[in-house]
Amino acid sequence: MFRFLLLSLLLLSIFSSPAAAELTIKLGVVTKPGSAQNIAAEKFKDLIEARSNGEIRVRIYHSKSIGNETEILQQIQMNTVQMGIITAGPFDTFDPIVRVVNFPFLFRDHAQADAILDGPLGAEVLKSLEGVGFKGLCFSENGFRNLTNNRRPVRTPQDVEGLKIRVMASALHKAIWQQLGANPTPMPWPIYTELEQGVIDGQENPLWVMEAYKFYEIQKYMTLTRHVYSPHITVASLAWWMTLAPTTQKRIGDTILEAALFQRRDNREKNAARLALLKEKGMQVVEDPDIDAFRAKVAGLKDMEIYRDPRVKDLLERILAETR
Ligand code: EAX
């Protein structure tokens, strides 16, 4: 009887187990469904769940349900959240190495950004994050950032003078707007209410944000400044990553890269339609601002305090040598 019981228990455990996921990954993004981060997150979830026959499950936490981007990163460090797709800006307070990818006017176009970020120099940035508890996996994109505001059309840095601009939780982004003569205020995402109430005059983000978050309702002027190419970095908790079998690590790494490549293509394809829509909605767009004047104002940043760390400065110089 006892033997029979044991045997049935054994059989039961063999035949009933495949339904249960062996690995559930909590993945955090701050933005809402349809956003750039979410498109990469959902693609990753779909691909990995289908290919692993349900052995790996991904639960996406979005729309600030587990906090802002800084708070998501803290949870990833502690392994209460395993992965995140986070704008590069807020990594700044964890490891200043990300300042090299956020340097203003660094990349001419998408092809150049891809070549650097997907290559050995980008890999150095990802590797560095291990020092603060993150396994850096790959770059997807927010996109080139553009300025919007409610005061006046902006063509030159003089027009920026005194504008209250919200920036991400990033000392570099703050320094950029100080150099440009604005009055930058770091604030976590989202910022619709602050714009609506006039606590801030403006903000800067890629085109998809102005559309998805309906900034055309509350911001009159936009300038295609493209001042910073803004990547997302997909990171995993290093503490968690070390517990995974190499085959699982590879599966996750390959799949998230595939999702990132899909997302970058998707994001870029939609930009022309977004610009048309924002104009249709009544935004006044300055399409050819005096970029040289903007660039001249921020070029000196690389010799300032913000790039004092020799490790950061050295990598920035090597990237600049490739992109100039
Ligand atoms: O991804 O905080 C920011 O400005 C980010 O670009 C925003 O979350 C959109």
mmCIF file of C-alpha atoms and ligand atoms in Angstrom:
data_model
loop_
_atom_site.group_PDB
_atom_site.id
_atom_site.type_symbol
_atom_site.label_atom_id
_atom_site.label_comp_id
_atom_site.label_asym_id
_atom_site.label_seq_id
_atom_site.Cartn_x
_atom_site.Cartn_y
_atom_site.Cartn_z
ATOM 1 C CA MET A 1 0.000 0.000 0.000
ATOM 2 C CA PHE A 2 2.770 2.387 0.983
ATOM 3 C CA ARG A 3 4.695 1.542 -2.159
ATOM 4 C CA PHE A 4 1.636 2.132 -4.254
ATOM 5 C CA LEU A 5 1.152 5.506 -2.636
ATOM 6 C CA LEU A 6 4.746 6.464 -3.303
ATOM 7 C CA LEU A 7 4.511 5.349 -6.892
ATOM 8 C CA SER A 8 1.310 7.313 -7.489
ATOM 9 C CA LEU A 9 2.840 10.398 -5.911
ATOM 10 C CA LEU A 10 5.843 10.044 -8.166
ATOM 11 C CA LEU A 11 3.706 9.608 -11.277
ATOM 12 C CA LEU A 12 1.543 12.519 -10.261
ATOM 13 C CA SER A 13 4.510 14.788 -9.866
ATOM 14 C CA ILE A 14 5.944 13.740 -13.220
ATOM 15 C CA PHE A 15 2.751 14.224 -15.184
ATOM 16 C CA SER A 16 1.343 17.256 -13.478
ATOM 17 C CA SER A 17 4.439 19.449 -13.375
ATOM 18 C CA PRO A 18 4.807 20.718 -16.989
ATOM 19 C CA ALA A 19 1.931 23.157 -16.591
ATOM 20 C CA ALA A 20 3.708 25.174 -13.925
ATOM 21 C CA ALA A 21 6.218 27.780 -15.097
ATOM 22 C CA GLU A 22 9.676 27.048 -13.795
ATOM 23 C CA LEU A 23 10.741 30.630 -13.938
ATOM 24 C CA THR A 24 8.609 33.736 -13.555
ATOM 25 C CA ILE A 25 10.335 36.980 -14.384
ATOM 26 C CA LYS A 26 8.984 40.239 -12.996
ATOM 27 C CA LEU A 27 9.819 42.958 -15.504
ATOM 28 C CA GLY A 28 9.339 46.658 -14.721
ATOM 29 C CA VAL A 29 8.766 49.634 -17.030
ATOM 30 C CA VAL A 30 7.515 53.030 -15.879
ATOM 31 C CA THR A 31 5.504 53.823 -19.005
ATOM 32 C CA LYS A 32 2.021 52.783 -20.099
ATOM 33 C CA PRO A 33 1.030 50.153 -22.697
ATOM 34 C CA GLY A 34 1.838 51.259 -26.236
ATOM 35 C CA SER A 35 4.985 53.133 -25.085
ATOM 36 C CA ALA A 36 8.440 52.423 -26.494
ATOM 37 C CA GLN A 37 9.558 50.490 -23.386
ATOM 38 C CA ASN A 38 6.341 48.469 -23.321
ATOM 39 C CA ILE A 39 6.669 47.444 -26.970
ATOM 40 C CA ALA A 40 10.069 45.878 -26.233
ATOM 41 C CA ALA A 41 8.772 44.316 -22.998
ATOM 42 C CA GLU A 42 5.716 42.763 -24.641
ATOM 43 C CA LYS A 43 7.713 41.449 -27.586
ATOM 44 C CA PHE A 44 10.157 39.802 -25.172
ATOM 45 C CA LYS A 45 7.301 38.256 -23.182
ATOM 46 C CA ASP A 46 5.565 36.891 -26.296
ATOM 47 C CA LEU A 47 8.723 35.426 -27.783
ATOM 48 C CA ILE A 48 10.125 33.802 -24.665
ATOM 49 C CA GLU A 49 6.853 32.376 -23.406
ATOM 50 C CA ALA A 50 6.097 30.820 -26.796
ATOM 51 C CA ARG A 51 9.587 29.402 -27.294
ATOM 52 C CA SER A 52 9.973 28.003 -23.799
ATOM 53 C CA ASN A 53 6.581 26.272 -23.904
ATOM 54 C CA GLY A 54 5.546 28.165 -20.847
ATOM 55 C CA GLU A 55 8.576 27.212 -18.776
ATOM 56 C CA ILE A 56 9.511 30.881 -18.603
ATOM 57 C CA ARG A 57 6.813 33.409 -17.817
ATOM 58 C CA VAL A 58 7.134 37.172 -17.841
ATOM 59 C CA ARG A 59 4.936 39.426 -15.737
ATOM 60 C CA ILE A 60 5.144 43.043 -16.881
ATOM 61 C CA TYR A 61 4.640 45.786 -14.274
ATOM 62 C CA HIS A 62 3.969 49.097 -16.004
ATOM 63 C CA SER A 63 2.519 52.593 -15.563
ATOM 64 C CA LYS A 64 4.413 53.259 -12.339
ATOM 65 C CA SER A 65 2.649 50.357 -10.581
ATOM 66 C CA ILE A 66 5.935 49.461 -8.872
ATOM 67 C CA GLY A 67 7.373 52.976 -8.734
ATOM 68 C CA ASN A 68 9.353 55.392 -10.876
ATOM 69 C CA GLU A 69 12.444 54.399 -12.853
ATOM 70 C CA THR A 70 14.856 54.982 -9.959
ATOM 71 C CA GLU A 71 12.658 52.856 -7.682
ATOM 72 C CA ILE A 72 12.403 50.072 -10.267
ATOM 73 C CA LEU A 73 16.207 50.027 -10.506
ATOM 74 C CA GLN A 74 16.503 49.762 -6.720
ATOM 75 C CA GLN A 75 14.154 46.766 -6.732
ATOM 76 C CA ILE A 76 16.203 45.140 -9.480
ATOM 77 C CA GLN A 77 19.359 45.592 -7.398
ATOM 78 C CA MET A 78 17.575 43.762 -4.559
ATOM 79 C CA ASN A 79 16.182 41.077 -6.888
ATOM 80 C CA THR A 80 12.564 41.703 -5.849
ATOM 81 C CA VAL A 81 12.153 42.615 -9.536
ATOM 82 C CA GLN A 82 14.278 40.614 -11.985
ATOM 83 C CA MET A 83 14.360 42.784 -15.099
ATOM 84 C CA GLY A 84 13.643 46.317 -16.269
ATOM 85 C CA ILE A 85 13.671 48.373 -19.446
ATOM 86 C CA ILE A 86 14.743 51.775 -18.190
ATOM 87 C CA THR A 87 15.634 55.092 -19.840
ATOM 88 C CA ALA A 88 19.402 55.600 -19.673
ATOM 89 C CA GLY A 89 19.007 58.969 -17.877
ATOM 90 C CA PRO A 90 18.112 57.696 -14.374
ATOM 91 C CA PHE A 91 21.009 55.184 -14.391
ATOM 92 C CA ASP A 92 23.196 58.230 -13.938
ATOM 93 C CA THR A 93 22.785 58.211 -10.138
ATOM 94 C CA PHE A 94 23.778 54.511 -9.981
ATOM 95 C CA ASP A 95 26.772 54.584 -12.334
ATOM 96 C CA PRO A 96 27.977 57.763 -14.079
ATOM 97 C CA ILE A 97 29.272 55.611 -16.958
ATOM 98 C CA VAL A 98 25.869 56.061 -18.680
ATOM 99 C CA ARG A 99 26.767 59.728 -19.171
ATOM 100 C CA VAL A 100 28.811 58.596 -22.151
ATOM 101 C CA VAL A 101 25.725 57.479 -24.061
ATOM 102 C CA ASN A 102 23.703 60.547 -23.055
ATOM 103 C CA PHE A 103 26.339 63.066 -24.183
ATOM 104 C CA PRO A 104 24.564 65.796 -26.192
ATOM 105 C CA PHE A 105 24.734 65.636 -29.991
ATOM 106 C CA LEU A 106 26.821 62.457 -29.756
ATOM 107 C CA PHE A 107 25.192 60.487 -32.565
ATOM 108 C CA ARG A 108 24.424 61.851 -36.009
ATOM 109 C CA ASP A 109 21.709 59.322 -36.754
ATOM 110 C CA HIS A 110 20.246 55.956 -35.799
ATOM 111 C CA ALA A 111 22.808 53.960 -37.777
ATOM 112 C CA GLN A 112 25.658 55.556 -35.869
ATOM 113 C CA ALA A 113 23.931 55.016 -32.514
ATOM 114 C CA ASP A 114 23.383 51.341 -33.355
ATOM 115 C CA ALA A 115 26.980 50.857 -34.492
ATOM 116 C CA ILE A 116 28.389 52.191 -31.221
ATOM 117 C CA LEU A 117 25.829 50.814 -28.770
ATOM 118 C CA ASP A 118 25.697 47.316 -30.292
ATOM 119 C CA GLY A 119 29.490 47.214 -30.570
ATOM 120 C CA PRO A 120 32.371 46.881 -28.088
ATOM 121 C CA LEU A 121 32.008 50.425 -26.688
ATOM 122 C CA GLY A 122 28.343 49.854 -25.845
ATOM 123 C CA ALA A 123 29.348 46.521 -24.305
ATOM 124 C CA GLU A 124 31.694 48.389 -21.953
ATOM 125 C CA VAL A 125 28.796 50.449 -20.673
ATOM 126 C CA LEU A 126 26.680 47.321 -20.096
ATOM 127 C CA LYS A 127 29.580 45.558 -18.374
ATOM 128 C CA SER A 128 30.221 48.490 -16.064
ATOM 129 C CA LEU A 129 26.714 48.229 -14.628
ATOM 130 C CA GLU A 130 27.706 44.946 -12.968
ATOM 131 C CA GLY A 131 29.589 47.054 -10.452
ATOM 132 C CA VAL A 132 26.251 48.325 -9.118
ATOM 133 C CA GLY A 133 24.284 45.081 -9.237
ATOM 134 C CA PHE A 134 22.872 45.079 -12.773
ATOM 135 C CA LYS A 135 23.467 42.633 -15.588
ATOM 136 C CA GLY A 136 23.344 44.979 -18.595
ATOM 137 C CA LEU A 137 21.714 43.090 -21.457
ATOM 138 C CA CYS A 138 21.132 45.430 -24.395
ATOM 139 C CA PHE A 139 19.951 48.801 -25.666
ATOM 140 C CA SER A 140 16.539 49.543 -27.090
ATOM 141 C CA GLU A 141 15.418 53.116 -27.642
ATOM 142 C CA ASN A 142 13.411 56.028 -26.468
ATOM 143 C CA GLY A 143 14.804 57.967 -29.443
ATOM 144 C CA PHE A 144 16.187 61.427 -30.181
ATOM 145 C CA ARG A 145 14.868 63.909 -27.626
ATOM 146 C CA ASN A 146 13.152 67.145 -28.656
ATOM 147 C CA LEU A 147 12.167 70.209 -26.655
ATOM 148 C CA THR A 148 8.558 71.288 -26.122
ATOM 149 C CA ASN A 149 7.354 74.316 -24.147
ATOM 150 C CA ASN A 150 4.455 76.601 -23.620
ATOM 151 C CA ARG A 151 6.146 79.992 -23.698
ATOM 152 C CA ARG A 152 7.586 80.603 -27.170
ATOM 153 C CA PRO A 153 8.973 79.038 -30.331
ATOM 154 C CA VAL A 154 12.601 78.025 -29.758
ATOM 155 C CA ARG A 155 15.117 78.448 -32.606
ATOM 156 C CA THR A 156 18.312 79.364 -30.787
ATOM 157 C CA PRO A 157 19.741 78.861 -27.293
ATOM 158 C CA GLN A 158 18.733 82.468 -26.525
ATOM 159 C CA ASP A 159 15.091 81.398 -26.815
ATOM 160 C CA VAL A 160 15.689 78.808 -24.077
ATOM 161 C CA GLU A 161 16.854 81.444 -21.587
ATOM 162 C CA GLY A 162 14.981 81.115 -18.303
ATOM 163 C CA LEU A 163 12.529 78.389 -19.391
ATOM 164 C CA LYS A 164 11.567 76.003 -16.604
ATOM 165 C CA ILE A 165 12.325 72.610 -18.123
ATOM 166 C CA ARG A 166 11.627 69.280 -16.486
ATOM 167 C CA VAL A 167 14.516 66.847 -16.842
ATOM 168 C CA MET A 168 14.998 63.220 -15.841
ATOM 169 C CA ALA A 169 16.691 62.263 -12.567
ATOM 170 C CA SER A 170 20.106 62.732 -14.140
ATOM 171 C CA ALA A 171 22.857 65.163 -13.217
ATOM 172 C CA LEU A 172 23.956 65.223 -16.849
ATOM 173 C CA HIS A 173 20.550 66.188 -18.205
ATOM 174 C CA LYS A 174 20.376 68.912 -15.606
ATOM 175 C CA ALA A 175 23.835 70.175 -16.589
ATOM 176 C CA ILE A 176 22.907 70.222 -20.286
ATOM 177 C CA TRP A 177 19.930 72.508 -19.696
ATOM 178 C CA GLN A 178 21.894 74.708 -17.316
ATOM 179 C CA GLN A 179 24.504 75.191 -20.040
ATOM 180 C CA LEU A 180 21.714 76.130 -22.418
ATOM 181 C CA GLY A 181 20.488 78.795 -20.027
ATOM 182 C CA ALA A 182 17.266 77.096 -18.940
ATOM 183 C CA ASN A 183 16.092 76.480 -15.412
ATOM 184 C CA PRO A 184 16.033 72.647 -15.268
ATOM 185 C CA THR A 185 14.081 70.736 -12.622
ATOM 186 C CA PRO A 186 14.623 66.979 -12.209
ATOM 187 C CA MET A 187 11.321 65.110 -11.806
ATOM 188 C CA PRO A 188 10.334 61.485 -12.215
ATOM 189 C CA TRP A 189 7.959 60.346 -14.951
ATOM 190 C CA PRO A 190 5.032 61.021 -15.639
ATOM 191 C CA ILE A 191 4.735 64.830 -15.819
ATOM 192 C CA TYR A 192 1.420 65.652 -17.514
ATOM 193 C CA THR A 193 -0.100 67.359 -14.458
ATOM 194 C CA GLU A 194 2.985 69.509 -13.846
ATOM 195 C CA LEU A 195 2.900 70.687 -17.458
ATOM 196 C CA GLU A 196 -0.838 71.263 -17.346
ATOM 197 C CA GLN A 197 -0.636 73.293 -14.160
ATOM 198 C CA GLY A 198 2.321 75.299 -15.397
ATOM 199 C CA VAL A 199 4.689 74.178 -12.622
ATOM 200 C CA ILE A 200 7.102 73.728 -15.528
ATOM 201 C CA ASP A 201 7.135 75.459 -18.932
ATOM 202 C CA GLY A 202 8.420 72.543 -20.897
ATOM 203 C CA GLN A 203 10.078 69.185 -21.169
ATOM 204 C CA GLU A 204 12.086 67.166 -23.662
ATOM 205 C CA ASN A 205 11.364 63.729 -25.031
ATOM 206 C CA PRO A 206 11.149 61.791 -28.299
ATOM 207 C CA LEU A 207 8.156 62.204 -30.627
ATOM 208 C CA TRP A 208 6.357 59.066 -29.459
ATOM 209 C CA VAL A 209 6.015 60.546 -25.971
ATOM 210 C CA MET A 210 4.306 63.729 -27.209
ATOM 211 C CA GLU A 211 1.792 61.533 -29.018
ATOM 212 C CA ALA A 212 1.236 58.739 -26.461
ATOM 213 C CA TYR A 213 1.014 61.094 -23.490
ATOM 214 C CA LYS A 214 -1.013 63.697 -25.431
ATOM 215 C CA PHE A 215 1.405 66.549 -24.783
ATOM 216 C CA TYR A 216 -0.118 68.314 -27.810
ATOM 217 C CA GLU A 217 -3.026 69.154 -25.496
ATOM 218 C CA ILE A 218 -0.828 71.108 -23.093
ATOM 219 C CA GLN A 219 2.332 72.126 -24.982
ATOM 220 C CA LYS A 220 2.150 74.637 -27.803
ATOM 221 C CA TYR A 221 5.693 74.688 -29.187
ATOM 222 C CA MET A 222 8.054 71.945 -30.217
ATOM 223 C CA THR A 223 11.584 72.202 -31.595
ATOM 224 C CA LEU A 224 13.357 69.307 -33.283
ATOM 225 C CA THR A 225 16.500 69.770 -31.218
ATOM 226 C CA ARG A 226 17.475 66.063 -31.218
ATOM 227 C CA HIS A 227 19.901 67.109 -28.485
ATOM 228 C CA VAL A 228 20.316 63.678 -26.900
ATOM 229 C CA TYR A 229 19.863 60.218 -28.348
ATOM 230 C CA SER A 230 18.094 58.492 -25.506
ATOM 231 C CA PRO A 231 18.518 54.727 -25.218
ATOM 232 C CA HIS A 232 16.752 52.372 -22.857
ATOM 233 C CA ILE A 233 18.959 49.884 -21.119
ATOM 234 C CA THR A 234 17.532 46.468 -20.407
ATOM 235 C CA VAL A 235 19.018 45.191 -17.187
ATOM 236 C CA ALA A 236 18.544 42.110 -15.049
ATOM 237 C CA SER A 237 19.267 41.751 -11.381
ATOM 238 C CA LEU A 238 22.857 40.509 -11.220
ATOM 239 C CA ALA A 239 22.079 38.481 -8.066
ATOM 240 C CA TRP A 240 19.295 36.694 -9.945
ATOM 241 C CA TRP A 241 21.247 36.341 -13.193
ATOM 242 C CA MET A 242 24.043 34.453 -11.419
ATOM 243 C CA THR A 243 21.551 31.769 -10.314
ATOM 244 C CA LEU A 244 20.485 30.982 -13.901
ATOM 245 C CA ALA A 245 21.866 28.123 -15.970
ATOM 246 C CA PRO A 246 24.047 29.345 -18.879
ATOM 247 C CA THR A 247 21.479 28.031 -21.368
ATOM 248 C CA THR A 248 18.747 30.083 -19.717
ATOM 249 C CA GLN A 249 20.983 33.152 -19.661
ATOM 250 C CA LYS A 250 21.622 32.739 -23.357
ATOM 251 C CA ARG A 251 17.967 32.243 -24.135
ATOM 252 C CA ILE A 252 17.010 35.403 -22.231
ATOM 253 C CA GLY A 253 19.918 37.422 -23.678
ATOM 254 C CA ASP A 254 19.177 36.420 -27.293
ATOM 255 C CA THR A 255 15.446 36.983 -26.943
ATOM 256 C CA ILE A 256 15.681 40.400 -25.319
ATOM 257 C CA LEU A 257 18.084 41.525 -28.063
ATOM 258 C CA GLU A 258 15.637 40.320 -30.707
ATOM 259 C CA ALA A 259 12.865 42.270 -28.969
ATOM 260 C CA ALA A 260 15.095 45.363 -28.787
ATOM 261 C CA LEU A 261 15.885 45.222 -32.513
ATOM 262 C CA PHE A 262 12.183 44.854 -33.273
ATOM 263 C CA GLN A 263 11.331 47.804 -31.043
ATOM 264 C CA ARG A 264 13.962 50.135 -32.527
ATOM 265 C CA ARG A 265 12.710 49.432 -36.056
ATOM 266 C CA ASP A 266 9.107 49.906 -34.996
ATOM 267 C CA ASN A 267 9.852 53.189 -33.209
ATOM 268 C CA ARG A 268 11.749 54.665 -36.157
ATOM 269 C CA GLU A 269 9.166 53.697 -38.747
ATOM 270 C CA LYS A 270 6.484 55.662 -36.933
ATOM 271 C CA ASN A 271 8.291 58.988 -36.482
ATOM 272 C CA ALA A 272 7.162 60.702 -39.708
ATOM 273 C CA ALA A 273 3.494 59.955 -38.981
ATOM 274 C CA ARG A 274 3.923 61.183 -35.402
ATOM 275 C CA LEU A 275 5.340 64.513 -36.512
ATOM 276 C CA ALA A 276 2.446 64.977 -38.930
ATOM 277 C CA LEU A 277 -0.052 64.149 -36.213
ATOM 278 C CA LEU A 278 1.462 66.574 -33.698
ATOM 279 C CA LYS A 279 1.221 69.394 -36.248
ATOM 280 C CA GLU A 280 -2.318 68.418 -37.087
ATOM 281 C CA LYS A 281 -3.149 68.609 -33.389
ATOM 282 C CA GLY A 282 -1.958 72.206 -33.409
ATOM 283 C CA MET A 283 1.622 72.122 -32.153
ATOM 284 C CA GLN A 284 3.863 74.756 -33.731
ATOM 285 C CA VAL A 285 6.995 72.942 -34.790
ATOM 286 C CA VAL A 286 10.413 74.477 -35.437
ATOM 287 C CA GLU A 287 12.001 71.873 -37.671
ATOM 288 C CA ASP A 288 15.358 73.507 -38.364
ATOM 289 C CA PRO A 289 16.647 75.192 -35.218
ATOM 290 C CA ASP A 290 20.214 76.513 -35.045
ATOM 291 C CA ILE A 291 21.728 73.172 -34.029
ATOM 292 C CA ASP A 292 25.302 74.469 -34.341
ATOM 293 C CA ALA A 293 24.568 77.125 -31.733
ATOM 294 C CA PHE A 294 23.042 74.537 -29.375
ATOM 295 C CA ARG A 295 25.969 72.203 -29.909
ATOM 296 C CA ALA A 296 28.506 74.960 -29.227
ATOM 297 C CA LYS A 297 26.848 75.755 -25.894
ATOM 298 C CA VAL A 298 27.127 72.199 -24.561
ATOM 299 C CA ALA A 299 30.401 71.035 -26.134
ATOM 300 C CA GLY A 300 32.386 72.191 -23.096
ATOM 301 C CA LEU A 301 30.520 69.746 -20.842
ATOM 302 C CA LYS A 302 33.033 67.027 -21.556
ATOM 303 C CA ASP A 303 35.716 68.990 -19.714
ATOM 304 C CA MET A 304 33.489 69.835 -16.803
ATOM 305 C CA GLU A 305 32.859 68.297 -13.381
ATOM 306 C CA ILE A 306 30.154 65.986 -14.746
ATOM 307 C CA TYR A 307 32.798 63.981 -16.676
ATOM 308 C CA ARG A 308 35.508 64.193 -14.022
ATOM 309 C CA ASP A 309 35.598 60.422 -13.345
ATOM 310 C CA PRO A 310 38.542 59.265 -15.538
ATOM 311 C CA ARG A 311 36.805 56.006 -16.408
ATOM 312 C CA VAL A 312 33.806 57.919 -17.794
ATOM 313 C CA LYS A 313 35.916 60.561 -19.499
ATOM 314 C CA ASP A 314 38.121 57.973 -21.168
ATOM 315 C CA LEU A 315 35.191 56.021 -22.606
ATOM 316 C CA LEU A 316 33.525 59.233 -23.784
ATOM 317 C CA GLU A 317 36.732 60.269 -25.587
ATOM 318 C CA ARG A 318 36.922 56.891 -27.301
ATOM 319 C CA ILE A 319 33.290 57.124 -28.444
ATOM 320 C CA LEU A 320 33.810 60.705 -29.655
ATOM 321 C CA ALA A 321 36.851 59.557 -31.624
ATOM 322 C CA GLU A 322 34.601 57.065 -33.454
ATOM 323 C CA THR A 323 31.701 59.411 -34.071
ATOM 324 C CA ARG A 324 33.426 62.661 -35.094
HETATM 325 O O1 EAX B 1 10.149 57.092 -21.572
HETATM 326 O O2 EAX B 1 11.394 60.309 -18.021
HETATM 327 C C1 EAX B 1 11.509 60.497 -19.237
HETATM 328 O O3 EAX B 1 11.614 61.611 -19.745
HETATM 329 C C2 EAX B 1 11.465 59.328 -20.156
HETATM 330 O O4 EAX B 1 11.978 59.653 -21.397
HETATM 331 C C3 EAX B 1 10.004 58.939 -20.169
HETATM 332 O O5 EAX B 1 9.813 58.030 -19.166
HETATM 333 C C4 EAX B 1 9.552 58.306 -21.428
#
